[in-house]
Amino acid sequence: MAGGKFFGGVHPPYNKELAQDQVIEVMPMPERLVVHFTQNLGAPPEPVIKKGDVVQKGQIIAESRGFVSVPVHAPTSGTVKSIDVYPHPVGVDIPAAVIVPDGADEWVEGCNDERDDTGLDEATLKNLIHDAGMVGMGGAAFPTHVKLSPPKEKPIDLLIINGAECEPYLTADHRLMLEKPEGIVTGSSLFARVLGVKRIIVAVEKNKPDAIETMRRHIVDRKGFSVEGMNVVYPQGAEKQLIFALTGRRVPAGGLPMDVGVLVQNVGTAFAAYEAVRFGRPLIQRVVTVTGGGIVQPKNILTLIGTTFEDLVAFCGGFHENTGKVISGGPMMGVAQYSLQASVTKGTSGIVLLRQEEIPQFVSDACIRCGRCITVCPMRLQPSALSIFVERMHFDEAEEYNVADCIECGCCAYVCPSRRPLVHHFRRAKAELREKSKKAG
Amino acid sequence: MLTAIIALASIALLFSLGLAIAARAFAVKVDPRIEAIEDALPGANCGGCGLPGCSELAKRIAEGKADVDACPAGGEFVAHEIAKVLGIEFTGGGITKVALVLCGGDDQVAAKRFYYNGIYDCASAALLFGGDKACSYGCLGLATCADVCPFGAIDMLPSGLAVVNPEKCTGCTKCVAACPKGIIKMVPIDKKVHILCSSHDKGGKVRKICKVGCIGCLRCVKEAPEGAITMEDNLAVVQYEVDLPEAVVETCPMDTIVVGGVGVEGVSGERKKAAGGEG
């Protein structure tokens, strides 16, 4: 089934050569860490520390609240200097703890102990994953244990480990597959054990032949594993598109991959699960790609959650003078940042710095109804019609035309000859519909 | 020729008789007052009363299910007209309220933290870090309220601030619901002293980002009559049920308190003074 083609998609310049050969470097301890209390989609966790507290590495600083929520841990030992509102890279200003590291980097008791996981049952594994504060590390930051808890009537028969990394510029997953394949494979088999799944596919885009090769080498003696090379087309790494390309199964509108018996996890998440279960290390660090024409030395960096963009940029030799834009995530789906005080969260896969001349400046125009957006929308929506509805504030009609199914991949806006801010319109509509359903109770 | 005329005339006579009988026999009783009330209502179908339109409200009023002053847009005058139709005395004559944008920070006095190049609409802009204004409570100036106003009562200053014209405002509250920052409030039309700020930030932060923001210094609270101005989480708020002398304006070190014209003239005048005085 490999190499199947999903509908639509685009071929933006990938620009991955900037950072793909950079070996993952460990970020030295910064002078301060800004750790946001909300790091997951779903219910925001409840902060349990206050100003002046002394925390240890791995100590819980925010407890999970409700099922769709995970705890947040202190990334190192130190003192809580203040609790204040800081920019979160997804585009909101929310409370965060400023932790000044004491340099000892001392683990809290009970963490960082190697353990034998062979005898552990599914519920225990799931608890370990929840307690480690694990979320999807591809960008959406959805709590992992929730994904691992499908209802009984929806059995999962296939686990897909997503190493497609279709977003331009980013190479964090690529490097992780090259350097930590064993951990990824072990973490994947942990997921498979929780779900009772026998078949695991590691999906990698064909523009990373070395990663495909490495992963293949590490699965030879593993039962049920296979590695598939995927077509290089954006958004190949989007959950629903990846499932269709691999299996031909179509996730229904408004549905989840579990509706077609599939679970997708990012390679970074699989590696974090390995760290959490085997070594008892909560999710307090991740690989971040710092790249783009605006940075002096593009790098892949293993850094603590809470490291400010400012420190990361400094570690990469600073930025060029005419740098005009800082994007958290990739250029297709990322969010432009207004401040380098924003810090790395569990879902931050990269920081892209663009030079002034690389940033298109434009005035958007009226829709000329050319239909290009319709031919590239991988969700088979009608972005042109939707955007007109939203412009006229006809949100009910937008809902009727399934704006809620938009995955915000940006293909439509990328091809639009009128330069219409289509994704922005759809985000507005979604916010409006959320508001409406909240009012309706 | 003559036959044709007679034939047509008799057919016409026959049909008209039929129609006349039908009109009597199948007549639907319509309360004549409904029509009269609808005529008295503004007819803008603004939805300010909470009903689908003016005719629906007229029906409700005639049935006694709504008060004669239920139309916020029409105000006292319309209430009197409707009372006349119903043959009752309208004694209420309560305070009419108009909308007021509780922010005075236009581009000349309030800082911006980034360059926003997106959709020209406050609700869309607010999705990204709450908007480009450094003050997270401030007016974004992208005219979402002016767009929804059915009466054209909201003017956008070229410097990026929405200002309600109380002459045109009918109090339908559409803008109050539309503002993503929630900074448009309904205030009694006869009150002239207002505090044009919604920021709950601490004074130090406000000083850095806005020249006309409330810094919570409490001077106005002390100067004003008991209970006329209260502090609510670092923000001075006018309590309109207590009379507030205009002299209190002088106490404000930030020119946040304005008097009189909440119209375009008055506000921009105040702002010019503030901008000139401090920068």
XYZ file of C-alpha atoms in Angstrom:
720
model
C 0.000 0.000 0.000
C 2.976 2.252 0.414
C 3.331 5.216 -1.839
C -0.423 5.717 -2.101
C -1.470 9.218 -2.907
C -3.889 11.353 -0.981
C -5.914 14.079 -2.642
C -4.401 17.541 -3.069
C -1.272 18.794 -1.370
C 1.493 21.122 -2.522
C 5.244 21.082 -3.069
C 6.762 24.021 -1.225
C 10.547 24.438 -1.259
C 11.717 22.200 1.573
C 14.953 23.935 2.590
C 15.818 21.032 4.835
C 19.471 20.965 3.769
C 20.095 23.899 6.125
C 19.914 21.750 9.228
C 19.566 18.116 8.207
C 23.259 17.283 8.606
C 23.581 19.009 11.952
C 24.074 16.437 14.700
C 21.733 17.028 17.672
C 23.559 19.219 20.164
C 22.704 19.481 23.829
C 21.797 23.002 24.868
C 23.861 24.241 27.832
C 21.804 25.170 30.888
C 20.319 28.634 30.294
C 20.175 31.278 33.000
C 16.453 30.972 33.309
C 13.624 28.808 32.047
C 10.102 30.007 31.305
C 7.846 26.990 31.767
C 4.221 27.431 30.746
C 1.663 25.780 32.961
C -0.447 24.827 29.970
C 1.459 22.534 27.626
C -1.312 20.329 26.279
C -4.511 20.554 24.303
C -7.578 19.980 26.458
C -7.983 20.997 30.081
C -5.237 23.331 31.384
C -3.315 21.796 34.307
C -3.503 23.337 37.774
C -0.295 25.094 38.979
C 0.951 23.747 42.325
C 3.984 25.962 42.923
C 4.336 29.566 43.996
C 6.946 32.276 43.809
C 10.044 31.480 45.855
C 9.544 27.704 45.872
C 12.570 25.496 45.391
C 11.910 22.807 42.816
C 13.827 19.728 41.802
C 14.282 18.296 38.339
C 11.223 16.278 37.405
C 9.050 17.687 40.198
C 5.449 18.325 39.199
C 4.758 22.055 38.916
C 1.229 21.760 37.518
C -1.145 18.854 38.162
C -3.341 17.445 35.435
C -6.967 18.428 35.712
C -9.453 16.031 34.181
C -8.816 13.199 31.749
C -7.633 15.236 28.756
C -4.785 16.852 30.657
C -1.241 15.963 31.691
C 1.070 17.259 34.438
C 3.952 19.656 33.783
C 7.336 18.982 35.407
C 10.215 21.217 36.413
C 12.898 20.817 33.699
C 15.743 21.280 36.183
C 16.367 21.996 39.850
C 16.235 25.624 40.931
C 14.141 28.414 42.377
C 10.839 29.763 41.101
C 11.725 33.416 40.602
C 8.313 34.589 39.515
C 5.035 33.563 37.984
C 3.921 35.869 35.228
C 2.252 36.016 31.839
C 4.569 35.063 28.972
C 3.979 34.526 25.265
C 3.233 30.881 24.463
C 4.415 30.009 20.944
C 0.945 28.890 19.803
C -0.189 32.516 19.918
C -1.506 33.300 23.374
C -0.098 35.037 26.420
C -0.578 32.760 29.417
C 0.930 32.271 32.907
C 4.314 30.608 33.182
C 6.814 29.903 35.940
C 10.238 31.490 35.637
C 12.720 29.009 37.080
C 16.311 30.024 37.824
C 18.418 26.838 37.654
C 20.750 26.187 40.602
C 23.179 24.319 38.383
C 22.978 21.076 40.362
C 20.353 19.673 37.977
C 19.263 17.285 40.704
C 16.442 14.821 40.055
C 13.492 14.547 42.389
C 13.199 11.204 44.149
C 11.527 8.504 42.095
C 12.541 9.903 38.719
C 15.432 8.870 36.480
C 15.494 5.263 37.721
C 16.050 2.622 35.114
C 13.317 0.043 35.317
C 12.472 -3.242 33.704
C 9.182 -2.820 31.862
C 8.713 -6.407 30.693
C 6.176 -7.389 33.332
C 4.129 -4.201 33.351
C 0.498 -4.410 32.269
C -1.296 -1.972 29.953
C -2.876 0.183 32.651
C 0.447 0.669 34.423
C 2.164 1.618 31.186
C -0.583 4.094 30.401
C -0.266 5.602 33.870
C 3.486 5.952 33.452
C 2.913 7.745 30.152
C 0.344 10.067 31.713
C 2.482 10.785 34.771
C 5.416 11.653 32.530
C 3.296 14.477 31.089
C 3.431 13.091 27.588
C 1.743 14.834 24.685
C 1.980 14.460 20.905
C 5.250 16.117 19.961
C 4.474 16.695 16.308
C 2.971 20.050 17.181
C -0.629 19.616 18.343
C 0.355 18.558 21.892
C -2.629 16.274 22.425
C -2.232 14.132 25.572
C -0.758 10.764 24.571
C -2.558 8.639 27.161
C -5.926 9.797 25.784
C -4.956 8.588 22.318
C -3.911 5.298 23.893
C -7.385 4.847 25.421
C -9.710 4.074 22.526
C -13.215 2.915 23.484
C -13.822 -0.847 23.334
C -16.022 -0.682 20.261
C -13.175 0.856 18.255
C -10.340 -1.677 18.249
C -7.013 -0.524 16.852
C -5.210 -2.876 14.468
C -2.466 -0.616 13.153
C -0.015 1.749 14.775
C 1.668 4.317 12.527
C 4.834 5.964 13.772
C 4.947 9.285 11.969
C 8.390 10.283 10.787
C 7.157 11.965 7.616
C 8.163 15.433 8.796
C 6.651 17.086 5.731
C 6.857 20.634 7.108
C 9.576 22.594 5.265
C 12.800 23.524 7.113
C 12.252 21.212 10.100
C 14.682 18.347 10.650
C 14.246 17.476 14.342
C 12.432 14.176 13.676
C 14.874 13.333 10.892
C 17.861 13.687 13.201
C 16.111 11.792 15.989
C 15.517 8.845 13.642
C 19.181 8.863 12.646
C 20.546 9.174 16.150
C 18.036 7.430 18.428
C 16.396 4.726 16.276
C 16.558 2.141 19.062
C 14.620 4.365 21.459
C 11.986 5.150 18.831
C 11.473 1.469 18.029
C 11.289 0.503 21.707
C 8.892 3.341 22.447
C 6.714 2.294 19.510
C 6.511 -1.267 20.771
C 5.416 0.115 24.152
C 2.503 1.884 22.440
C 1.731 -1.320 20.570
C 1.707 -3.257 23.849
C -0.727 -0.816 25.458
C -3.088 -1.141 22.504
C -2.525 -4.803 21.763
C -1.570 -3.931 18.184
C 0.425 -6.406 16.123
C 1.279 -4.235 13.123
C 3.465 -1.143 13.290
C 4.459 0.993 10.321
C 7.157 3.617 10.564
C 6.321 6.148 7.844
C 9.128 8.352 6.518
C 9.101 10.663 3.500
C 11.417 9.510 0.719
C 13.503 12.680 0.944
C 15.121 11.147 4.040
C 16.684 7.957 2.583
C 19.240 7.779 5.372
C 16.488 7.791 7.998
C 14.582 5.057 6.141
C 17.777 3.029 5.941
C 18.557 3.477 9.656
C 15.049 2.637 10.794
C 15.012 -0.474 8.552
C 18.244 -1.668 10.129
C 16.732 -1.377 13.586
C 13.513 -3.240 12.931
C 14.935 -6.349 11.236
C 14.546 -8.591 14.264
C 11.337 -6.937 15.507
C 8.051 -8.665 14.814
C 5.260 -6.700 13.180
C 7.385 -3.663 12.277
C 7.840 -2.283 8.798
C 9.275 0.958 7.429
C 7.564 2.649 4.495
C 8.955 5.393 2.312
C 6.277 7.982 1.563
C 5.823 10.324 -1.378
C 7.294 13.747 -0.805
C 4.248 15.970 -0.778
C 3.001 18.388 1.827
C 1.057 17.577 4.114
C 2.120 13.915 4.007
C 2.653 13.960 7.766
C -0.915 15.016 8.530
C -2.631 12.190 10.365
C -5.561 11.585 8.070
C -3.548 11.978 4.873
C -0.862 9.601 6.156
C -3.451 6.964 7.041
C -5.039 7.205 3.601
C -1.709 6.995 1.796
C -0.685 3.929 3.796
C -3.910 1.980 4.097
C -6.513 3.523 1.819
C -8.755 3.984 4.865
C -10.617 7.255 5.024
C -11.185 8.866 8.414
C -14.792 10.131 8.377
C -15.484 13.868 8.574
C -15.304 14.984 12.173
C -13.912 11.562 13.112
C -10.641 10.365 14.581
C -8.082 7.833 13.278
C -9.450 5.345 15.812
C -12.675 5.277 13.791
C -10.753 3.365 11.121
C -8.713 1.304 13.570
C -5.493 3.304 13.340
C -3.407 5.239 15.823
C -0.718 7.690 14.710
C 2.127 8.788 16.968
C 5.042 11.034 16.156
C 8.585 9.587 16.304
C 9.466 12.141 18.981
C 6.555 10.951 21.106
C 7.685 7.338 20.713
C 11.165 8.282 21.866
C 9.761 10.219 24.835
C 7.659 7.190 25.799
C 10.817 5.064 25.782
C 12.543 7.580 28.062
C 9.514 7.800 30.359
C 8.871 4.092 30.766
C 12.398 2.691 30.682
C 14.143 5.459 32.630
C 11.331 7.181 34.526
C 12.162 10.534 32.944
C 9.194 12.847 32.520
C 8.864 14.886 29.326
C 11.120 17.841 30.150
C 13.210 18.104 27.013
C 12.843 17.753 23.283
C 14.672 18.228 20.015
C 14.099 21.616 18.407
C 15.328 22.655 14.966
C 16.528 26.247 14.864
C 16.932 27.114 11.207
C 16.136 29.469 8.345
C 18.004 32.081 6.382
C 18.010 34.427 9.350
C 20.107 32.318 11.711
C 23.910 32.279 11.624
C 24.342 28.554 12.323
C 21.251 26.333 11.889
C 21.199 23.556 14.476
C 19.177 20.691 15.880
C 19.188 21.153 19.616
C 18.166 18.897 22.479
C 16.852 21.477 24.873
C 14.833 21.733 28.065
C 11.177 22.696 27.926
C 11.064 26.351 28.919
C 14.231 27.484 27.148
C 13.500 30.903 25.710
C 13.856 31.487 21.972
C 16.339 34.200 22.859
C 18.720 31.662 24.436
C 18.304 29.215 21.556
C 19.048 31.898 18.986
C 22.117 32.972 20.957
C 23.294 29.332 21.058
C 23.047 29.263 17.255
C 25.299 32.294 16.928
C 22.551 34.889 16.864
C 20.607 36.097 13.857
C 21.519 38.034 10.758
C 20.854 41.733 10.782
C 17.955 41.734 8.348
C 16.016 38.939 10.027
C 12.378 39.920 9.727
C 10.316 37.089 11.104
C 10.518 34.418 13.778
C 8.151 31.494 13.372
C 7.494 28.799 15.943
C 7.000 25.575 13.989
C 7.427 25.423 10.243
C 6.571 28.090 7.684
C 3.363 26.322 6.585
C 1.631 25.807 9.916
C 3.799 27.745 12.348
C 2.868 30.880 14.266
C 4.830 34.118 13.890
C 6.225 35.303 17.208
C 6.406 38.877 18.412
C 8.882 38.249 21.181
C 11.959 36.097 21.719
C 10.717 35.711 25.297
C 8.493 32.923 23.987
C 9.800 29.599 25.190
C 9.992 26.010 24.030
C 6.918 23.954 24.882
C 6.284 20.246 24.493
C 4.846 20.895 21.037
C 7.571 23.190 19.688
C 9.270 21.279 16.871
C 11.289 24.118 15.463
C 12.003 27.796 15.177
C 12.359 29.248 11.697
C 13.975 32.657 11.291
C 13.439 34.309 7.935
C 15.303 37.212 6.375
C 13.381 40.261 5.274
C 13.636 39.329 1.582
C 12.277 35.846 2.273
C 9.043 37.188 3.715
C 6.319 37.831 1.190
C 4.613 41.137 1.884
C 1.276 41.403 0.214
C -2.143 42.876 0.204
C -4.847 40.287 -0.154
C -7.526 40.633 -2.766
C -10.993 39.391 -3.539
C -11.470 35.736 -4.456
C -11.303 35.318 -8.238
C -12.858 31.851 -7.985
C -10.051 30.130 -9.840
C -10.495 27.026 -7.713
C -6.816 26.339 -7.121
C -7.406 26.032 -3.383
C -10.030 23.374 -4.036
C -7.591 21.277 -6.059
C -4.950 21.335 -3.310
C -7.074 21.014 -0.153
C -6.172 17.589 1.257
C -9.432 17.563 3.216
C -11.431 18.167 0.002
C -13.006 21.332 1.364
C -13.865 24.446 -0.627
C -11.591 27.093 0.884
C -12.751 29.720 -1.606
C -16.414 29.433 -0.646
C -15.608 29.080 3.038
C -13.522 32.231 3.150
C -16.312 34.238 1.554
C -18.781 32.953 4.141
C -16.455 33.911 6.954
C -15.789 37.337 5.488
C -19.524 37.959 5.522
C -19.792 36.459 9.004
C -22.041 33.643 7.769
C -20.616 31.195 10.271
C -23.543 28.799 10.077
C -22.949 28.311 6.378
C -19.248 27.829 7.008
C -20.162 25.107 9.481
C -22.408 23.498 6.887
C -19.452 23.452 4.498
C -17.393 21.622 7.151
C -14.960 24.330 8.168
C -14.408 22.290 11.336
C -12.628 19.625 9.256
C -9.932 22.074 8.146
C -6.541 20.863 9.387
C -5.011 24.321 8.895
C -2.206 22.913 6.721
C -2.046 26.116 4.702
C -2.036 24.556 1.218
C -4.932 26.786 0.112
C -3.282 29.998 1.245
C 0.004 28.829 -0.318
C -1.485 28.566 -3.831
C -3.990 31.435 -3.666
C -3.194 33.937 -6.453
C -5.192 36.600 -4.594
C -3.031 36.027 -1.506
C -6.072 35.559 0.677
C -5.396 34.760 4.350
C -7.574 31.664 4.100
C -6.360 29.741 7.139
C -6.758 32.825 9.294
C -10.391 33.046 8.146
C -10.987 29.408 9.052
C -9.409 29.802 12.460
C -11.756 32.708 13.054
C -14.732 30.583 12.007
C -13.641 27.735 14.253
C -13.252 30.109 17.198
C -16.704 31.478 16.480
C -18.224 27.990 16.307
C -16.509 26.969 19.550
C -17.991 30.057 21.175
C -21.403 29.132 19.807
C -21.304 25.573 21.086
C -20.111 26.848 24.461
C -23.130 29.141 24.634
C -25.455 26.300 23.608
C -23.941 24.318 26.473
C -68.103 45.849 -29.222
C -70.961 46.692 -26.883
C -71.525 43.036 -26.081
C -67.905 42.685 -25.126
C -68.018 45.682 -22.788
C -71.177 44.455 -21.103
C -69.825 40.945 -20.807
C -66.543 42.054 -19.240
C -68.299 44.508 -16.942
C -70.650 41.835 -15.672
C -67.790 39.391 -15.136
C -65.920 42.124 -13.215
C -69.015 42.827 -11.145
C -69.478 39.138 -10.416
C -65.875 38.635 -9.306
C -65.797 41.751 -7.198
C -68.959 40.661 -5.423
C -67.346 37.275 -4.822
C -64.222 38.900 -3.399
C -66.286 41.220 -1.223
C -68.214 38.321 0.246
C -65.019 36.289 0.754
C -63.335 39.193 2.491
C -66.202 39.418 4.950
C -66.677 35.691 5.444
C -63.038 34.640 5.826
C -61.717 37.774 7.463
C -58.754 37.187 9.828
C -58.924 39.450 12.810
C -55.729 41.479 13.011
C -55.156 43.732 15.936
C -54.948 47.153 14.277
C -52.665 48.244 17.070
C -49.913 45.897 15.887
C -49.589 47.794 12.669
C -49.668 51.099 14.465
C -46.995 49.959 16.907
C -44.827 48.665 14.087
C -45.085 52.064 12.441
C -43.918 53.658 15.653
C -40.911 51.350 15.961
C -37.656 52.316 14.166
C -37.948 49.458 11.669
C -34.223 48.734 11.561
C -34.744 45.120 12.708
C -31.579 45.501 14.745
C -32.420 42.734 17.192
C -31.595 44.893 20.182
C -34.794 43.821 21.942
C -33.807 40.198 21.629
C -36.563 39.343 19.150
C -36.258 38.519 15.443
C -37.431 41.941 14.283
C -39.636 44.961 14.800
C -42.869 43.269 13.712
C -42.346 40.496 16.230
C -41.822 43.046 18.995
C -44.907 44.955 17.878
C -46.930 41.745 18.192
C -45.555 41.057 21.656
C -46.271 44.601 22.842
C -49.844 44.447 21.558
C -50.331 41.113 23.319
C -49.027 42.633 26.521
C -46.024 40.296 26.583
C -43.506 43.101 26.257
C -43.262 46.560 27.763
C -43.848 49.694 25.753
C -40.200 50.653 26.264
C -38.885 47.253 25.182
C -37.212 48.756 22.105
C -33.782 49.922 23.239
C -33.131 51.599 19.921
C -36.305 53.698 19.990
C -35.863 54.984 23.473
C -38.248 57.219 25.314
C -39.785 58.859 22.270
C -40.861 55.581 20.724
C -42.119 54.355 24.083
C -44.397 57.400 24.294
C -45.657 56.801 20.753
C -46.450 53.182 21.512
C -48.132 54.126 24.778
C -50.335 56.518 22.788
C -51.340 53.676 20.454
C -52.208 51.461 23.378
C -54.029 54.309 25.097
C -51.976 54.099 28.264
C -49.730 56.506 30.069
C -45.975 55.893 29.735
C -44.522 56.915 33.039
C -41.174 55.159 32.964
C -39.000 57.480 30.960
C -36.016 55.707 32.502
C -32.433 56.455 31.696
C -31.498 55.651 28.159
C -28.158 53.993 27.749
C -25.646 54.395 24.987
C -22.562 52.420 24.161
C -19.129 53.699 25.144
C -15.740 52.295 24.160
C -13.793 52.153 27.398
C -10.401 52.749 25.837
C -8.683 55.958 24.878
C -5.473 54.439 23.619
C -5.203 55.194 19.930
C -1.984 54.704 17.973
C -0.619 58.073 19.122
C -0.637 57.218 22.787
C -0.699 53.421 23.076
C 2.206 51.207 22.059
C 2.011 48.292 19.659
C 4.130 45.218 20.104
C 4.184 43.882 16.572
C 3.179 44.611 13.005
C -0.095 42.901 12.185
C -0.571 42.073 8.513
C -3.657 39.879 8.728
C -7.383 40.188 8.201
C -8.778 43.648 8.916
C -11.108 42.578 11.686
C -10.690 42.700 15.467
C -11.986 39.180 16.132
C -9.482 37.724 13.661
C -6.609 39.833 14.968
C -7.380 38.821 18.547
C -6.651 35.180 17.655
C -2.936 35.953 17.475
C -1.613 36.840 20.928
C -4.783 38.843 21.551
C -3.902 41.455 18.957
C -1.034 43.794 18.152
C -1.658 46.298 20.914
C 0.802 46.145 23.786
C -2.140 46.564 26.139
C -4.084 43.324 26.228
C -7.276 45.216 27.123
C -7.076 47.927 24.492
C -9.193 48.716 21.427
C -7.658 47.026 18.371
C -9.127 49.643 16.063
C -10.058 47.276 13.227
C -13.704 48.315 13.116
C -15.524 45.111 13.998
C -17.939 47.127 16.145
C -18.455 49.750 13.445
C -19.210 46.967 10.944
C -21.979 45.456 13.048
C -23.585 48.768 14.064
C -26.888 49.018 12.164
C -27.107 52.768 12.813
C -23.665 53.898 11.714
C -23.081 55.245 15.185
C -19.484 54.119 15.577
C -16.734 56.194 14.026
C -13.238 54.868 13.513
C -10.614 57.482 14.251
C -7.817 57.421 11.659
C -5.458 56.869 14.562
C -7.054 53.497 15.224
C -9.721 53.830 17.859
C -13.455 53.188 17.825
C -15.612 55.981 19.188
C -19.367 55.797 19.675
C -21.398 58.798 18.625
C -24.060 59.071 21.357
C -26.275 61.168 19.077
C -26.691 58.237 16.728
C -26.352 55.372 19.210
C -29.669 53.730 19.991
C -28.401 51.361 22.639
C -29.047 48.158 20.693
C -25.897 46.596 22.278
C -24.785 44.820 19.088
C -21.295 46.281 19.373
C -21.048 45.187 23.000
C -21.464 41.583 21.876
C -19.184 41.947 18.851
C -16.129 43.440 20.569
C -13.640 40.593 21.130
C -11.992 42.571 23.904
C -15.280 43.172 25.729
C -14.478 46.822 26.310
C -17.706 48.410 25.071
C -20.076 49.140 27.924
C -23.546 50.664 28.116
C -23.590 53.941 30.038
C -26.431 56.357 30.918
C -26.674 59.014 28.215
C -27.006 61.849 30.724
C -23.716 61.058 32.479
C -20.772 62.981 31.150
C -17.756 61.913 33.178
C -16.152 58.674 32.035
C -12.975 56.726 32.698
C -11.801 55.587 29.276
C -9.732 52.550 30.215
C -10.349 48.848 30.736
C -6.863 47.759 31.753
C -6.470 45.668 34.875
C -2.683 45.752 34.489
C -0.600 47.194 37.282
C 0.306 50.881 37.092
C 3.937 50.328 36.188
C 3.073 48.230 33.180
C 0.362 50.616 32.022
C 2.748 53.578 32.160
C 5.168 51.769 29.867
C 2.645 50.955 27.154
C -0.046 53.649 27.221
C -0.075 57.353 27.936
C -3.752 57.514 28.822
C -4.273 54.291 30.759
C -5.517 54.012 34.343
C -2.558 53.353 36.627
C -4.683 52.695 39.686
C -3.291 55.644 41.660
C -6.590 56.079 43.561
C -6.493 59.894 43.332
C -9.887 60.087 41.645
C -11.380 57.624 44.112
C -10.329 59.828 47.030
C -11.492 63.036 45.368
C -14.844 61.764 44.161
C -17.943 61.470 46.365
C -18.208 58.243 48.308
C -18.905 55.312 45.975
C -18.860 57.318 42.738
C -15.612 55.711 41.575
C -14.486 52.298 42.793
C -11.272 50.348 42.260
C -11.772 47.001 40.601
C -8.529 45.056 40.256
C -6.222 48.001 39.445
C -8.858 49.837 37.430
C -10.945 52.830 38.448
C -14.567 52.303 37.451
C -17.289 54.953 37.425
C -20.434 53.917 39.301
C -22.995 55.820 37.287
C -25.786 55.768 39.899
C -23.778 58.210 42.043
C -23.362 61.793 40.820
C -19.823 62.620 39.844
C -18.659 66.250 39.649
C -16.686 67.206 36.579
C -13.849 68.534 38.728
C -12.637 64.966 39.261
C -11.102 65.108 35.785
C -8.361 67.328 37.164
C -7.213 64.665 39.621
C -6.229 62.142 36.953
C -2.493 62.280 36.184
C -2.953 60.220 33.027
C -5.902 62.092 31.461
C -7.827 58.848 31.541
C -10.925 60.610 32.848
C -12.774 62.612 30.228
C -15.740 64.881 30.495
C -18.594 65.844 28.250
C -18.290 64.800 24.680
C -18.004 61.119 24.398
C -18.509 61.973 20.763
C -15.673 62.093 18.277
C -14.911 65.757 18.891
C -14.618 65.520 22.624
C -12.535 62.412 22.732
C -10.093 63.320 20.040
C -9.695 66.706 21.746
C -8.831 65.049 25.005
C -6.416 62.706 23.266
C -4.616 65.529 21.520
C -4.107 67.194 24.835
C -2.743 63.991 26.298
C -0.455 63.301 23.391
C 0.850 66.849 23.332
C 1.258 67.047 27.064
C 3.294 63.928 27.554
C 5.011 63.187 24.336
